[in-house]
JSON list of C-alpha atoms and ligand atoms in Angstrom, two decimals:
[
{"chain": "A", "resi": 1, "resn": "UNK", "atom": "CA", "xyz": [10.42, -12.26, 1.42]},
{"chain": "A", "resi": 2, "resn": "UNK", "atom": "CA", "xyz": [11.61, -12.33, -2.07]},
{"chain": "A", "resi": 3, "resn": "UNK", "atom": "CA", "xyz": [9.67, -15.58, -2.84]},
{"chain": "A", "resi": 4, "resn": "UNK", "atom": "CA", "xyz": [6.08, -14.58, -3.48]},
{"chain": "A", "resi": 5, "resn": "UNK", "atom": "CA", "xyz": [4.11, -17.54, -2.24]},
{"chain": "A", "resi": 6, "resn": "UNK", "atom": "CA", "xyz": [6.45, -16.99, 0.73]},
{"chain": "A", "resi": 7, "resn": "UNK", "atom": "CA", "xyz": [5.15, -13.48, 1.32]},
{"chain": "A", "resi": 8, "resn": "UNK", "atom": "CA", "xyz": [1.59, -14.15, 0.14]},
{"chain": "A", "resi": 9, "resn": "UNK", "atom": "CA", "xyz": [1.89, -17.00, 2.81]},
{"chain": "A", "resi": 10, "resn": "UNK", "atom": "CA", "xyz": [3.11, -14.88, 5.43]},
{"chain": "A", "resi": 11, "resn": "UNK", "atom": "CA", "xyz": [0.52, -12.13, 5.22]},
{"chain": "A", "resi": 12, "resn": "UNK", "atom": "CA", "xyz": [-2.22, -14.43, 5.33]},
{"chain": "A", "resi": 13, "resn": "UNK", "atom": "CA", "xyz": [-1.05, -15.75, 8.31]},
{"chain": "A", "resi": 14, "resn": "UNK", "atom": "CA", "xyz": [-1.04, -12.32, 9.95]},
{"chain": "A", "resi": 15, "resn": "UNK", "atom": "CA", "xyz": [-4.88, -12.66, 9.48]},
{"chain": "A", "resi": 16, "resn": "UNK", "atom": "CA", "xyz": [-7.37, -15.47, 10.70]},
{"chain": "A", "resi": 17, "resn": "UNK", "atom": "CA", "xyz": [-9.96, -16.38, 8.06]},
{"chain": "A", "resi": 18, "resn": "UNK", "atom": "CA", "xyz": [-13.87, -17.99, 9.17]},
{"chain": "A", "resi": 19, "resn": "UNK", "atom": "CA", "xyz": [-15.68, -19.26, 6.40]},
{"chain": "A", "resi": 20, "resn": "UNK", "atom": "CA", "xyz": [-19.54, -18.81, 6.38]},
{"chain": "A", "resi": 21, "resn": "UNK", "atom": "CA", "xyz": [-22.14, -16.34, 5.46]},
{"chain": "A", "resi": 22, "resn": "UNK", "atom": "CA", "xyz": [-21.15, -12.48, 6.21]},
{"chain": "A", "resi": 23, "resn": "UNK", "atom": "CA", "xyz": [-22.97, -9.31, 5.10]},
{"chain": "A", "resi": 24, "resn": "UNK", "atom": "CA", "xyz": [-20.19, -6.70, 4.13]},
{"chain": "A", "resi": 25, "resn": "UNK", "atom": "CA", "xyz": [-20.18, -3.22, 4.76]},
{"chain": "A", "resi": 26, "resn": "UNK", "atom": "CA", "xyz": [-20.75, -3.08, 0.89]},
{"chain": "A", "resi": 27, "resn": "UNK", "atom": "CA", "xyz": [-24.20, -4.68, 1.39]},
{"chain": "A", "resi": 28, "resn": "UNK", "atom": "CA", "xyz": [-22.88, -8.11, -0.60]},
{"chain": "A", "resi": 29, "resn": "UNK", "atom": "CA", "xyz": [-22.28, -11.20, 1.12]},
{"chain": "A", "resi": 30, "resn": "UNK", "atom": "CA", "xyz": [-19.14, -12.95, 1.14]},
{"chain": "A", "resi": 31, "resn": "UNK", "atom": "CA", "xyz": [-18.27, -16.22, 2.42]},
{"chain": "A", "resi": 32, "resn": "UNK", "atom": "CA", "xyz": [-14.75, -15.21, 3.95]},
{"chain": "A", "resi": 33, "resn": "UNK", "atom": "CA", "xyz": [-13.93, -13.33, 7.21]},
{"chain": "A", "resi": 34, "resn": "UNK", "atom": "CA", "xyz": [-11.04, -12.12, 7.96]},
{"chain": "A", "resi": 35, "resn": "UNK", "atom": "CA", "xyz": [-10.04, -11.03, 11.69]},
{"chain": "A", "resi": 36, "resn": "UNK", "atom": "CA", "xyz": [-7.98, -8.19, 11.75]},
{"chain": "A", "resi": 37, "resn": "UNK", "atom": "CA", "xyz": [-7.94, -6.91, 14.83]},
{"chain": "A", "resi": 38, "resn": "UNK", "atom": "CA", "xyz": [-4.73, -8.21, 15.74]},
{"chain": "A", "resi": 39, "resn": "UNK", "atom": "CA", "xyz": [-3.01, -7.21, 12.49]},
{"chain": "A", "resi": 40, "resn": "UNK", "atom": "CA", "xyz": [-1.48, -4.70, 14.27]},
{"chain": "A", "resi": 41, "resn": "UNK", "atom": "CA", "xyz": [-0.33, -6.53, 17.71]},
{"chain": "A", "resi": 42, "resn": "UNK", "atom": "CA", "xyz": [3.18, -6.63, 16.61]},
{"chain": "A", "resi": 43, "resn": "UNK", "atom": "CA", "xyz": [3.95, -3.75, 14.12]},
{"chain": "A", "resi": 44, "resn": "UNK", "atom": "CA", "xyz": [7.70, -4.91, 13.64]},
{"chain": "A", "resi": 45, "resn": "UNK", "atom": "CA", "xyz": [6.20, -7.59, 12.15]},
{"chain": "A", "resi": 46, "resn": "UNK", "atom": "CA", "xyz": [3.56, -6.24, 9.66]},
{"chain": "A", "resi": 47, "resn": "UNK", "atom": "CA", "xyz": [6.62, -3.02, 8.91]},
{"chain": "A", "resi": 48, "resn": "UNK", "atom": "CA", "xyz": [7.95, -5.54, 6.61]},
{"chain": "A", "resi": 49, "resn": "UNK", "atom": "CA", "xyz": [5.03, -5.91, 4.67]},
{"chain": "A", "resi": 50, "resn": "UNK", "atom": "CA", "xyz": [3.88, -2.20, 5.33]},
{"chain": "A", "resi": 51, "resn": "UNK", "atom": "CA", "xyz": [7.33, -1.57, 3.33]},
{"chain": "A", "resi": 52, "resn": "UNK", "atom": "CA", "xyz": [6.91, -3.58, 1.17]},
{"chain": "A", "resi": 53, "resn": "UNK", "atom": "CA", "xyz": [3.62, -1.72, -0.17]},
{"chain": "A", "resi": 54, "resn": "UNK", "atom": "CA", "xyz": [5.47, 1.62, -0.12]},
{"chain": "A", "resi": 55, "resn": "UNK", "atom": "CA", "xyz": [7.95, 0.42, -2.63]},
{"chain": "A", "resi": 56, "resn": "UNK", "atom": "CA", "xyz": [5.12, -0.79, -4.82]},
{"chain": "A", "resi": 57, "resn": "UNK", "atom": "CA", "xyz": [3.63, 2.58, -4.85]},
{"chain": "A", "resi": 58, "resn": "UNK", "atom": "CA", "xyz": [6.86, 4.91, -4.65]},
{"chain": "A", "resi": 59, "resn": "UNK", "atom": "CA", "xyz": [6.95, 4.58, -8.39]},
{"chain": "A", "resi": 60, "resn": "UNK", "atom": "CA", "xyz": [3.40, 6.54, -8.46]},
{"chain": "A", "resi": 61, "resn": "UNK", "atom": "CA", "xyz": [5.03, 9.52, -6.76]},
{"chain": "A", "resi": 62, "resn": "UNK", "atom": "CA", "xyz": [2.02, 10.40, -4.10]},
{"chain": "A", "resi": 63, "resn": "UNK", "atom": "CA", "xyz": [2.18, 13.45, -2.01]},
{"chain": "A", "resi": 64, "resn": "UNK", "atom": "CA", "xyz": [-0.17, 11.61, 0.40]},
{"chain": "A", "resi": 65, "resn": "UNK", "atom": "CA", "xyz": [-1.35, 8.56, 1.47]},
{"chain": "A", "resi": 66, "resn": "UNK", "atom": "CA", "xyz": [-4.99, 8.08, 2.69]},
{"chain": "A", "resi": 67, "resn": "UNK", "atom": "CA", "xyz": [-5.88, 5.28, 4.54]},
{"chain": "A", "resi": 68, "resn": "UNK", "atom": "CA", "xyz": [-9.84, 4.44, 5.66]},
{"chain": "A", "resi": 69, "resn": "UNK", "atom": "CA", "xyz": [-10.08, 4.27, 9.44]},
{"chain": "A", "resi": 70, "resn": "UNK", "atom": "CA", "xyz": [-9.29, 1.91, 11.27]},
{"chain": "A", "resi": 71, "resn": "UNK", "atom": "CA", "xyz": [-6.71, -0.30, 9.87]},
{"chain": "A", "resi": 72, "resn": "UNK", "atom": "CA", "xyz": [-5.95, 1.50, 6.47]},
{"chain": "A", "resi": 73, "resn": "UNK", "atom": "CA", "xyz": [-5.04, 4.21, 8.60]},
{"chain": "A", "resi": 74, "resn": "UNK", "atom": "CA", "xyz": [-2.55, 2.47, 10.49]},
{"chain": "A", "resi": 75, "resn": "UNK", "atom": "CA", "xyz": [-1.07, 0.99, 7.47]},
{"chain": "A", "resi": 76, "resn": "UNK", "atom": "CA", "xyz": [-1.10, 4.47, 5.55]},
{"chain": "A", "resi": 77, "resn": "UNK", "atom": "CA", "xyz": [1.08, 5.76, 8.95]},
{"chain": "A", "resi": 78, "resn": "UNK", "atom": "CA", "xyz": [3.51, 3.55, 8.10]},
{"chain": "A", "resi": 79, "resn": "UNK", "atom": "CA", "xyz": [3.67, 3.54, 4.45]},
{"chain": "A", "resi": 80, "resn": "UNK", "atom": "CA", "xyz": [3.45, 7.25, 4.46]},
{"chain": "A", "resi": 81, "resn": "UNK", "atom": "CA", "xyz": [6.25, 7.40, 7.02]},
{"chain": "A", "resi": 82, "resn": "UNK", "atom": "CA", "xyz": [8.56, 4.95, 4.74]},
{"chain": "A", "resi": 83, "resn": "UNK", "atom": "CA", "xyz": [7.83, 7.30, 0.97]},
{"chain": "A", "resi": 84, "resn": "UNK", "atom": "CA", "xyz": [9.20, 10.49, 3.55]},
{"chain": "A", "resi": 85, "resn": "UNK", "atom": "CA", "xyz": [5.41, 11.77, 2.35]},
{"chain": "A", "resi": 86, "resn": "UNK", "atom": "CA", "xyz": [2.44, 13.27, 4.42]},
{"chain": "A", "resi": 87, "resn": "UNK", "atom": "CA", "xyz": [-0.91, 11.01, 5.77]},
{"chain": "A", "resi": 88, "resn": "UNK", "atom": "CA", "xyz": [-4.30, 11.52, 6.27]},
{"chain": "A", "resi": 89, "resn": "UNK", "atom": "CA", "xyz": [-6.82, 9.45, 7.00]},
{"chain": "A", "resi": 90, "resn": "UNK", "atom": "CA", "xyz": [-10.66, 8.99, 6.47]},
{"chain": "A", "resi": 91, "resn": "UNK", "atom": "CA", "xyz": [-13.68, 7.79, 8.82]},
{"chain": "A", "resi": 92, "resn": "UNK", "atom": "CA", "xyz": [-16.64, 6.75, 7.88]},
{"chain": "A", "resi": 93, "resn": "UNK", "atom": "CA", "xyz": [-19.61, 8.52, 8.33]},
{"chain": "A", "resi": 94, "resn": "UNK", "atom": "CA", "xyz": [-22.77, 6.74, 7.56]},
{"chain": "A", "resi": 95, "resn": "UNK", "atom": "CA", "xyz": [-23.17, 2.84, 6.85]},
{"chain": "A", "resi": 96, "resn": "UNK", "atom": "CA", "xyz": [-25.26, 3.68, 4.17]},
{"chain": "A", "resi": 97, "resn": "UNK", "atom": "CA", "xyz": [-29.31, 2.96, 3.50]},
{"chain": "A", "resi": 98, "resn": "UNK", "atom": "CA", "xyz": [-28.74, -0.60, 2.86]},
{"chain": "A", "resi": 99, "resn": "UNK", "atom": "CA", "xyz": [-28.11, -0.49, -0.98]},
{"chain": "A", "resi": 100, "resn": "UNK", "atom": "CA", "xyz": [-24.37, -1.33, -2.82]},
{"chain": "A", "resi": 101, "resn": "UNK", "atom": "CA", "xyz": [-21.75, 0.97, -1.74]},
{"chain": "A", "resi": 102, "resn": "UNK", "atom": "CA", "xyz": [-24.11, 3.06, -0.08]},
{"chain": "A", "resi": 103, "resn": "UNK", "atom": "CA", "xyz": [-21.34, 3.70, 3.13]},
{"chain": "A", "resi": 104, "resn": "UNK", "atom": "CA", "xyz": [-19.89, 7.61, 3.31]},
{"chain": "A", "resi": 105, "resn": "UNK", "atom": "CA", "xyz": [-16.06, 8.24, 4.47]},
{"chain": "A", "resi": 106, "resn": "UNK", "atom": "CA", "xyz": [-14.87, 11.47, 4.66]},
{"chain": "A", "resi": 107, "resn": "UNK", "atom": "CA", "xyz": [-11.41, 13.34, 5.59]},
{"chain": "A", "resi": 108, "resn": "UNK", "atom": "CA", "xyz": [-11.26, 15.80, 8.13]},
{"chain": "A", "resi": 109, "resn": "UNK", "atom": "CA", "xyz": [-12.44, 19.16, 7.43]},
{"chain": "A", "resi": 110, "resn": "UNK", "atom": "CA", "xyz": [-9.59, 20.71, 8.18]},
{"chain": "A", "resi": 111, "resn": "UNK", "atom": "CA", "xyz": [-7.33, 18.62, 5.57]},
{"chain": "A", "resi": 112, "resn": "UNK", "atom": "CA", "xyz": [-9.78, 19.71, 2.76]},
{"chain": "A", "resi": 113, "resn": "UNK", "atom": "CA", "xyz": [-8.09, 22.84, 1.46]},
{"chain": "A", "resi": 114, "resn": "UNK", "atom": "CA", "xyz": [-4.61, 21.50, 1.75]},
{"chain": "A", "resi": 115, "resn": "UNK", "atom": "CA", "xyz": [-5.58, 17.93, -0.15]},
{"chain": "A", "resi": 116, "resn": "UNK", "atom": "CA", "xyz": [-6.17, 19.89, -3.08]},
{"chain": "A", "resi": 117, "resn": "UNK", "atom": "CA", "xyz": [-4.27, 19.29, -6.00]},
{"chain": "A", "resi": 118, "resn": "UNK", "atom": "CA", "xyz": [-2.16, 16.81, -4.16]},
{"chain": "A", "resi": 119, "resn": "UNK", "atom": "CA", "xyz": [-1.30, 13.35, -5.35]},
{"chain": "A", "resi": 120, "resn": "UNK", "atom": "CA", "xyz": [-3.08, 11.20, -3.02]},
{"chain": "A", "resi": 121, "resn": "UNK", "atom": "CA", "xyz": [-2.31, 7.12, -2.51]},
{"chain": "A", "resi": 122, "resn": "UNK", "atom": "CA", "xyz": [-5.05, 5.46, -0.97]},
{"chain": "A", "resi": 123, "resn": "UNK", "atom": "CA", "xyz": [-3.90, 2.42, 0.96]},
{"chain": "A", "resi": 124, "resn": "UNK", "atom": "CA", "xyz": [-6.30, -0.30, 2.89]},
{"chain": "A", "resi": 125, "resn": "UNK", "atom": "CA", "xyz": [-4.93, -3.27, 4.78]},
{"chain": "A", "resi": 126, "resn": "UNK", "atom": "CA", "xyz": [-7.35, -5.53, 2.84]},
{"chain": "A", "resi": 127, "resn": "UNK", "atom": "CA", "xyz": [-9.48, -4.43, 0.00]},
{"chain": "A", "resi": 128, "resn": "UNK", "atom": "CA", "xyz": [-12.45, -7.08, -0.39]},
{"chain": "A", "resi": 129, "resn": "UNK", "atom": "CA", "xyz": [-15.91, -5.06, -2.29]},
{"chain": "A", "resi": 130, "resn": "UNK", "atom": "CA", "xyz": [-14.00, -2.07, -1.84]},
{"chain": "A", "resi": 131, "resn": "UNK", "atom": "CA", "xyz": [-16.22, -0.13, 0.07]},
{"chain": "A", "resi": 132, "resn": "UNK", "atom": "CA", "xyz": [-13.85, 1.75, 2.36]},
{"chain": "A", "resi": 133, "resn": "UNK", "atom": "CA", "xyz": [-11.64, 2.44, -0.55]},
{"chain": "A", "resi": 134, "resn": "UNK", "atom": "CA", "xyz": [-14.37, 3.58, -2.91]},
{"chain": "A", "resi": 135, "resn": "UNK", "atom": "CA", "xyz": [-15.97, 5.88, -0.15]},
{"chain": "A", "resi": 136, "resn": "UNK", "atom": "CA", "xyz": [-12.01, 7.33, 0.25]},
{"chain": "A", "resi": 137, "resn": "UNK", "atom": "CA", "xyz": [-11.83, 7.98, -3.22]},
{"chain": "A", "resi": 138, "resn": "UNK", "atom": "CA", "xyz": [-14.67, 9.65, -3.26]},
{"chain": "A", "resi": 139, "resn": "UNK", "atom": "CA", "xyz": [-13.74, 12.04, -0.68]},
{"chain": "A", "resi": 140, "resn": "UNK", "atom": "CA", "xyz": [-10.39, 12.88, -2.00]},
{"chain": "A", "resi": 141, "resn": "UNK", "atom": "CA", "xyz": [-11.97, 14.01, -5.05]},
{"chain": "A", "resi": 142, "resn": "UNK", "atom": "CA", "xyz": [-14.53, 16.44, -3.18]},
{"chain": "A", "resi": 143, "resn": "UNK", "atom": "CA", "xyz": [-11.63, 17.86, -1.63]},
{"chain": "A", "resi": 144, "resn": "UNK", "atom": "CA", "xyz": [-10.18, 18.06, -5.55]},
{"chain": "A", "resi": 145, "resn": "UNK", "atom": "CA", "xyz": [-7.00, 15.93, -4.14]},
{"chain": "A", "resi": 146, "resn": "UNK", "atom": "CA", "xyz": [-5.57, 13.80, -7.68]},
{"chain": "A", "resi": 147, "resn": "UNK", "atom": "CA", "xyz": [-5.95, 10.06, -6.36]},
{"chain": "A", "resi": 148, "resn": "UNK", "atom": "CA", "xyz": [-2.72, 8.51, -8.51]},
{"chain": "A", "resi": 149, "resn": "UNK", "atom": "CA", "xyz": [-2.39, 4.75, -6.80]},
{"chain": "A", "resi": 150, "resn": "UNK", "atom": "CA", "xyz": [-4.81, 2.26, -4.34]},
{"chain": "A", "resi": 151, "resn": "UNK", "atom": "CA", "xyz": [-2.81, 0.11, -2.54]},
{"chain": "A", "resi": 152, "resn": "UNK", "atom": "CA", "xyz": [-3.01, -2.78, -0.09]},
{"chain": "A", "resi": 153, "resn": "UNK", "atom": "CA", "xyz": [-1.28, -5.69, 1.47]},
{"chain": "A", "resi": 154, "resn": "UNK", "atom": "CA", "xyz": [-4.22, -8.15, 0.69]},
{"chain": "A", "resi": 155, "resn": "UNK", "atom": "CA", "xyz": [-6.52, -8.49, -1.79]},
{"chain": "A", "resi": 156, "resn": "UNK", "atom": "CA", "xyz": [-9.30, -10.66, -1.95]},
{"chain": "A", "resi": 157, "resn": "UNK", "atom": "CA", "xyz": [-10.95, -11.91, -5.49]},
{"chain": "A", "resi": 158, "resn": "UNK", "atom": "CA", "xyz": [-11.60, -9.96, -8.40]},
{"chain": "A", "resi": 159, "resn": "UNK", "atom": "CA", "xyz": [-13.39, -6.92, -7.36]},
{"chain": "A", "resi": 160, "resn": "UNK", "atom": "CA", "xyz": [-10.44, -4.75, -6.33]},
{"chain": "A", "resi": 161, "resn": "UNK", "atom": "CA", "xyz": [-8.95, -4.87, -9.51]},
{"chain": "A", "resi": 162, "resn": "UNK", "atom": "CA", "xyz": [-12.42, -3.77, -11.15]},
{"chain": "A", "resi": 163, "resn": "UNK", "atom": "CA", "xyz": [-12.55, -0.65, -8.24]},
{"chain": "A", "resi": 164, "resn": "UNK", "atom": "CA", "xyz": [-9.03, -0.01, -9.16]},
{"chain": "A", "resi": 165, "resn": "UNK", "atom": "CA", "xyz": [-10.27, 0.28, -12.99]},
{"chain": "A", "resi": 166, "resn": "UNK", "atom": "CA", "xyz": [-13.63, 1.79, -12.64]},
{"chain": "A", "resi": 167, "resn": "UNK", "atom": "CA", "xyz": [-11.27, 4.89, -10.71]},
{"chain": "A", "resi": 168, "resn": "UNK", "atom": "CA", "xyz": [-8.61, 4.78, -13.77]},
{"chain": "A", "resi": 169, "resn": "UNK", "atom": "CA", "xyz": [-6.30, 3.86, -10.63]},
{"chain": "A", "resi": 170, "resn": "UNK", "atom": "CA", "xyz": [-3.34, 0.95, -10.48]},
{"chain": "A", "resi": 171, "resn": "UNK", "atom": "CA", "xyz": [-3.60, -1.40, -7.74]},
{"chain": "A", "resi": 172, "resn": "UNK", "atom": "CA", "xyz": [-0.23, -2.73, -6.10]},
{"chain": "A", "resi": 173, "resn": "UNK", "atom": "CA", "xyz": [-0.80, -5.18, -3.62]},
{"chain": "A", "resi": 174, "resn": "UNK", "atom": "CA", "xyz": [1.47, -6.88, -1.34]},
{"chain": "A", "resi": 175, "resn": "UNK", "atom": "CA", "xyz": [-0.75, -10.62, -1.89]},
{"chain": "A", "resi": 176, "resn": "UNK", "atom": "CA", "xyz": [-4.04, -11.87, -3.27]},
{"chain": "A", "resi": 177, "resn": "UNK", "atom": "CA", "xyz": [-6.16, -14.02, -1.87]},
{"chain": "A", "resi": 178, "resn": "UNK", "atom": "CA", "xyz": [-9.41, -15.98, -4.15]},
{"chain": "A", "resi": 179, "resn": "UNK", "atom": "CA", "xyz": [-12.48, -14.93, -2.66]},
{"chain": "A", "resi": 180, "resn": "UNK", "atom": "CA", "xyz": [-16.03, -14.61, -4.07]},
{"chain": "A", "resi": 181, "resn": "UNK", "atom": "CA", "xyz": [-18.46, -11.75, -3.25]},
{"chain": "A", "resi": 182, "resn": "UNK", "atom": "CA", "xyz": [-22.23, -11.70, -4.09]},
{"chain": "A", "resi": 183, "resn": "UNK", "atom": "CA", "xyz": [-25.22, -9.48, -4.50]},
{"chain": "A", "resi": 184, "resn": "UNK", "atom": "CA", "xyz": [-27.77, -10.40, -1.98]},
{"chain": "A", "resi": 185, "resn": "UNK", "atom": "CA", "xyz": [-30.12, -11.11, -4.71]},
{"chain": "A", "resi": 186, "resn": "UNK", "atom": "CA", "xyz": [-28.26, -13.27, -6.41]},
{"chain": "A", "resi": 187, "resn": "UNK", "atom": "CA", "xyz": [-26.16, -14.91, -2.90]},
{"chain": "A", "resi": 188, "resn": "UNK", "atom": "CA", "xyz": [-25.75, -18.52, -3.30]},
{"chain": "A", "resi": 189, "resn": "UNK", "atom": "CA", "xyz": [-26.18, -18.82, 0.14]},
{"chain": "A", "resi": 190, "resn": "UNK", "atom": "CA", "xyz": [-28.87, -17.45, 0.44]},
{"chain": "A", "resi": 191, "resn": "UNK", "atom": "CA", "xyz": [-30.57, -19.66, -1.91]},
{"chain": "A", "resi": 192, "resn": "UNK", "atom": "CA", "xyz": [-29.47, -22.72, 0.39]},
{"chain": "A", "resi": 193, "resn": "UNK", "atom": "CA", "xyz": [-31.43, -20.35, 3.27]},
{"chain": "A", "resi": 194, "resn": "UNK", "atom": "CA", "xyz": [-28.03, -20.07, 5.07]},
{"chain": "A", "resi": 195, "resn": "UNK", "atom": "CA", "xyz": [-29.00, -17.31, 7.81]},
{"chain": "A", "resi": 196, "resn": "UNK", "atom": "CA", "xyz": [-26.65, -14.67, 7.78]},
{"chain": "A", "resi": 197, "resn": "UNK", "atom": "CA", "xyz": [-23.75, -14.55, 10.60]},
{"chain": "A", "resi": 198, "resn": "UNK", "atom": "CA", "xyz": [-22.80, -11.51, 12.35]},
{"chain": "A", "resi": 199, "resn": "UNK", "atom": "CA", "xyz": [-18.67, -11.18, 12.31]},
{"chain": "B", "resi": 1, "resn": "PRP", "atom": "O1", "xyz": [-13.05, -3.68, 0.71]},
{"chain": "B", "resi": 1, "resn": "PRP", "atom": "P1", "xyz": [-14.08, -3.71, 1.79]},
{"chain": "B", "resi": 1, "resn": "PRP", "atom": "O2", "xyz": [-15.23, -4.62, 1.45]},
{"chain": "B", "resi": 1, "resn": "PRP", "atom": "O3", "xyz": [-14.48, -2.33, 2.22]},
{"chain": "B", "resi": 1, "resn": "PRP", "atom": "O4", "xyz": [-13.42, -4.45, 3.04]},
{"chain": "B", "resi": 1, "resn": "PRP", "atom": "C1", "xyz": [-12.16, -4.08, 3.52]},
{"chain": "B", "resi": 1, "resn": "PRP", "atom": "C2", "xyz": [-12.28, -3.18, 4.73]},
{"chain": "B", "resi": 1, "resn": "PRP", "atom": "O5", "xyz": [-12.73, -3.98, 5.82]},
{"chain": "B", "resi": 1, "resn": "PRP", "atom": "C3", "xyz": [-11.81, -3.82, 6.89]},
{"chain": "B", "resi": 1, "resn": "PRP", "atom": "O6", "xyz": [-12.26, -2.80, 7.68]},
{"chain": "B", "resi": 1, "resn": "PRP", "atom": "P2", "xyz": [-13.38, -3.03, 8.77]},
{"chain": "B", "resi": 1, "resn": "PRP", "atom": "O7", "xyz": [-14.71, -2.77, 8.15]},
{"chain": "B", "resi": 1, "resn": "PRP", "atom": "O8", "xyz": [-13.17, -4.36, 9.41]},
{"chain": "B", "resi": 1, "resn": "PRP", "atom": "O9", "xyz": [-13.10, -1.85, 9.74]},
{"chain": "B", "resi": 1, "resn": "PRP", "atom": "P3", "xyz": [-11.76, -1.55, 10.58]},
{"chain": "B", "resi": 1, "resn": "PRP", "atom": "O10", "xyz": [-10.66, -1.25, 9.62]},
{"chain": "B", "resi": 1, "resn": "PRP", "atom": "O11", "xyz": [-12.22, -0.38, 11.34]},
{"chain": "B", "resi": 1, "resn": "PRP", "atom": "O12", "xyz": [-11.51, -2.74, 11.44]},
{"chain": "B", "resi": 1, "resn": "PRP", "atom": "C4", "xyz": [-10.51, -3.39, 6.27]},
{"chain": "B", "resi": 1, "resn": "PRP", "atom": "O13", "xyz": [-9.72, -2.65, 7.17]},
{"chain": "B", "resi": 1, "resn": "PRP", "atom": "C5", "xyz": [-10.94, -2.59, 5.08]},
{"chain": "B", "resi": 1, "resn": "PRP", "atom": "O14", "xyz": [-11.09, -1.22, 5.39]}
]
């Protein structure tokens, strides 16, 4: 696991990838989608990986880790489990009214009051537009909780660094993977009058 095209290799192929024309939960359209469903078939062999992340982001000293439901959640378990630190997770709440990063998340109520002031890592299995990990963020700081890292074991393109910025927040990620995302008004595909494909 040392070798990085080894691992980058190895988490891909914990994923299966379609190509074609997807609308994500973002509102862009991307051209990638990944299944990850079965990410989490075999946990002894994602805990490797899972660990792998938690070293990244020991060095950022969280209190928490915050995961989006479903499978940042299961990957914060783990990570959270490996820094000795505590987890919570967040659901989303509303898909949103069709504009960018329109989707809600929120934490349970009753972890409000003890999020705050906390040092919070949020963690997603894969980060693509970032919705899930935006919407956490934004959560974390209505419950005042000090987001200090965004982790995840794949991330796709350019735009997670640019979330990762826009928060003031380092991303550590376990692999990268190149991947375009587009506006719908300006989606290539859409131009050749690809219809869009449900996942
Ligand atoms: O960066 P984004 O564009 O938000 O994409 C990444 C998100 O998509 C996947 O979740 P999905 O929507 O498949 O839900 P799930 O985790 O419940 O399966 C993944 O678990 C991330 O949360």
């Amino acid at each position: 696991m040392s070798n990085p095209t080894d691992t980058q290799d190895a988490v891909l192929a914990l994923m299966s990838a379609r190509a074609g024309h997807f609308p994500l939960e973002s509102g862009h359209h991307g051209e990638l989608w990944l299944e990850l469903d079965a990410l989490f078939w075999e946990p002894a062999a994602l805990e490797p990986f899972a660990n792998r992340l938690a070293e990244l982001i020991r060095p950022h000293a969280p209190d928490v880790v915050c995961g989006p439901l479903v499978g940042g959640a299961y990957l914060g378990q783990v990570v959270a489990t490996r820094l000795g630190v505590r987890f919570c997770h967040t659901e989303r709440t509303s898909a949103g009214d069709g504009g960018l990063y329109a989707a809600t998340y929120e934490l349970p109520r009753a972890l409000d009051a003890r999020l705050a002031g906390l040092r919070v890592a949020v963690v997603d299995d894969v980060v693509n537009a970032g919705s899930a990990v935006r919407a956490t963020l934004a959560a974390l700081t209505r419950a005042d909780a000090r987001p200090v890292a965004l982790g995840a074991l794949l991330a796709l393109g350019t735009t997670p660094a640019a979330v990762a910025a826009s928060a003031g927040l380092p991303l550590e990620t376990v692999a990268t993977r190149r991947n375009e995302i587009f506006e719908p008004e300006h989606c290539p595909l859409c131009v050749k009058g690809e219809p869009l494909q449900r996942p």
